[in-house]
Short mmCIF file of C-alpha atoms and ligand atoms in Angstrom, two decimals:
data_model
loop_
_atom_site.label_atom_id
_atom_site.label_comp_id
_atom_site.label_asym_id
_atom_site.label_seq_id
_atom_site.Cartn_x
_atom_site.Cartn_y
_atom_site.Cartn_z
CA MET A 1 -46.31 57.94 54.09
CA THR A 2 -46.16 57.05 57.77
CA LEU A 3 -45.69 53.54 59.06
CA SER A 4 -46.83 52.63 62.55
CA LEU A 5 -47.48 49.55 64.65
CA ASP A 6 -50.92 48.02 65.07
CA GLY A 7 -50.42 46.74 68.60
CA ALA A 8 -47.29 45.50 70.31
CA PRO A 9 -45.10 43.10 68.32
CA ASP A 10 -45.46 39.44 69.16
CA ILE A 11 -42.11 38.02 70.34
CA ARG A 12 -41.34 34.36 71.05
CA GLU A 13 -38.48 31.87 71.09
CA GLN A 14 -38.07 28.93 68.74
CA ALA A 15 -35.50 26.22 68.13
CA CYS A 16 -33.57 26.57 64.87
CA SER A 17 -34.30 23.76 62.42
CA CYS A 18 -30.70 23.79 61.20
CA CYS A 19 -28.71 23.85 64.44
CA GLY A 20 -31.16 23.58 67.34
CA ALA A 21 -30.09 26.94 68.79
CA THR A 22 -32.76 29.10 70.31
CA PHE A 23 -33.66 32.15 68.28
CA ILE A 24 -36.25 34.90 68.46
CA VAL A 25 -39.15 35.33 66.08
CA THR A 26 -41.11 38.53 66.15
CA ASP A 27 -44.27 39.48 64.25
CA HIS A 28 -45.16 43.08 63.50
CA PHE A 29 -48.58 44.22 62.33
CA ILE A 30 -47.96 47.38 60.38
CA LEU A 31 -50.20 50.28 59.42
CA MET A 32 -49.55 52.89 56.76
CA ASP A 33 -51.30 56.20 57.35
CA GLY A 34 -53.55 54.36 59.80
CA HIS A 35 -54.59 51.57 57.42
CA THR A 36 -53.57 47.91 57.54
CA HIS A 37 -50.50 47.65 55.34
CA ALA A 38 -48.31 44.62 56.03
CA ILE A 39 -47.33 41.83 58.39
CA ALA A 40 -43.63 41.30 59.00
CA LYS A 41 -42.17 38.10 60.41
CA THR A 42 -38.57 38.48 61.55
CA ALA A 43 -36.28 35.66 62.67
CA LEU A 44 -33.19 36.74 64.62
CA HIS A 45 -30.44 34.15 64.23
CA ASP A 46 -26.93 33.99 65.61
CA HIS A 47 -25.05 31.60 63.37
CA ASN A 48 -21.33 31.31 64.11
CA GLY A 49 -21.41 34.76 65.66
CA ASP A 50 -23.09 36.30 62.58
CA HIS A 51 -26.09 38.22 63.81
CA GLU A 52 -28.66 37.92 61.09
CA ALA A 53 -32.24 39.08 60.73
CA TRP A 54 -34.35 37.17 58.21
CA ILE A 55 -37.30 39.42 57.47
CA ASP A 56 -40.39 38.30 55.52
CA VAL A 57 -43.07 40.88 54.79
CA ILE A 58 -46.60 40.01 53.65
CA PHE A 59 -48.61 42.55 51.64
CA GLY A 60 -52.18 42.26 50.43
CA GLN A 61 -55.62 41.65 51.85
CA PHE A 62 -55.95 41.21 55.59
CA GLY A 63 -58.84 40.88 57.95
CA ASP A 64 -60.67 38.03 56.22
CA ASP A 65 -59.75 34.44 55.48
CA SER A 66 -59.01 35.12 51.86
CA ALA A 67 -55.37 35.16 50.87
CA GLU A 68 -56.25 36.64 47.50
CA GLY A 69 -53.68 39.11 46.33
CA ARG A 70 -51.28 38.38 49.13
CA VAL A 71 -47.57 38.32 48.34
CA THR A 72 -44.48 37.89 50.49
CA PHE A 73 -40.99 39.32 50.07
CA GLY A 74 -37.97 38.07 52.01
CA CYS A 75 -34.53 39.38 52.83
CA ARG A 76 -31.51 38.66 55.01
CA VAL A 77 -29.91 41.51 56.91
CA GLY A 78 -26.49 40.81 58.36
CA PRO A 79 -22.75 40.88 57.88
CA ILE A 80 -21.44 40.43 54.34
CA ALA A 81 -17.87 40.02 53.15
CA GLY A 82 -16.11 43.28 52.48
CA ALA A 83 -18.63 45.53 54.23
CA THR A 84 -18.33 47.10 57.67
CA GLU A 85 -22.08 47.65 58.08
CA PRO A 86 -24.74 44.92 57.98
CA ALA A 87 -26.36 44.77 54.55
CA ALA A 88 -29.76 43.62 53.27
CA THR A 89 -30.06 41.06 50.48
CA VAL A 90 -33.26 39.85 48.81
CA VAL A 91 -33.77 36.11 49.27
CA ASP A 92 -36.50 33.60 48.42
CA ALA A 93 -39.40 34.59 50.68
CA ALA A 94 -40.44 32.64 53.76
CA ARG A 95 -38.35 29.63 52.84
CA PRO A 96 -38.13 28.03 56.32
CA TYR A 97 -41.89 28.21 56.82
CA PRO A 98 -44.44 25.67 55.61
CA ASP A 99 -46.63 26.78 52.71
CA SER A 100 -49.78 28.39 54.02
CA PRO A 101 -52.41 30.77 52.66
CA VAL A 102 -51.06 33.28 55.16
CA TRP A 103 -48.15 33.98 52.83
CA GLY A 104 -50.08 34.17 49.58
CA HIS A 105 -47.46 33.93 46.84
CA LYS A 106 -43.91 33.70 48.16
CA PHE A 107 -41.69 35.60 45.75
CA SER A 108 -38.44 33.98 44.78
CA ARG A 109 -35.45 36.32 44.78
CA GLU A 110 -35.67 36.64 40.97
CA GLU A 111 -39.40 37.44 41.08
CA ALA A 112 -38.99 39.91 43.91
CA LEU A 113 -36.35 41.91 42.06
CA GLN A 114 -38.81 42.47 39.19
CA GLN A 115 -41.67 43.83 41.34
CA ASP A 116 -42.51 47.53 41.37
CA SER A 117 -43.61 46.99 44.98
CA LEU A 118 -40.07 45.98 46.01
CA ALA A 119 -39.59 49.60 47.16
CA GLN A 120 -42.49 49.18 49.60
CA PHE A 121 -40.76 46.12 51.01
CA TRP A 122 -37.51 48.04 51.58
CA ASP A 123 -39.49 50.83 53.25
CA VAL A 124 -40.85 48.32 55.78
CA VAL A 125 -37.44 46.68 56.30
CA ASP A 126 -35.72 50.05 56.84
CA TRP A 127 -38.47 51.09 59.23
CA LEU A 128 -38.17 47.89 61.27
CA LEU A 129 -34.39 48.18 61.49
CA SER A 130 -34.55 51.79 62.60
CA THR A 131 -37.50 51.66 65.02
CA ASP A 132 -37.82 48.18 66.53
CA PRO A 133 -35.53 47.88 69.57
CA THR A 134 -35.25 44.07 69.42
CA VAL A 135 -34.41 43.90 65.71
CA HIS A 136 -32.09 46.90 65.88
CA ARG A 137 -30.11 45.57 68.83
CA HIS A 138 -29.72 42.15 67.22
CA VAL A 139 -28.45 43.47 63.88
CA TYR A 140 -26.37 46.46 65.01
CA ARG A 141 -25.37 45.19 68.50
CA THR A 142 -26.35 48.52 70.00
CA GLY A 143 -29.51 50.06 71.33
CA LEU A 144 -31.69 52.59 69.53
CA ARG A 145 -30.56 56.16 70.08
ZN1 ZN B 201 -29.45 27.29 62.98
#
């Protein structure tokens, strides 16, 4: 299984709805073995010095207007109490975003933890954290080696 990018990631700045701070949102269009696989939307926040990445990943049908079969998983990656390394935690998917067919069904945390496809979600998250320079630098405060 090989993940790759379908084109350069889209990167833009937005104002945070909770504190007004500027943060970065980046969209990745992801292929697996050359076929359309997922779309990841990553918000890079800096709340009280905590560098967090909120990553939502959409799986399902792409390329037409139908959202049939689409599902979205969400997680937060960032500092947690008692850990030296940033950790990933499943959260309710795409919570800050308005409902839209783009997301298909947004899994709650409880739903997500029961999905066999949760492993596919972690594969995409791990891949983003280890290959995307913007996401990596934000979470780990150091460049890719
Ligand atoms: Zn905020």
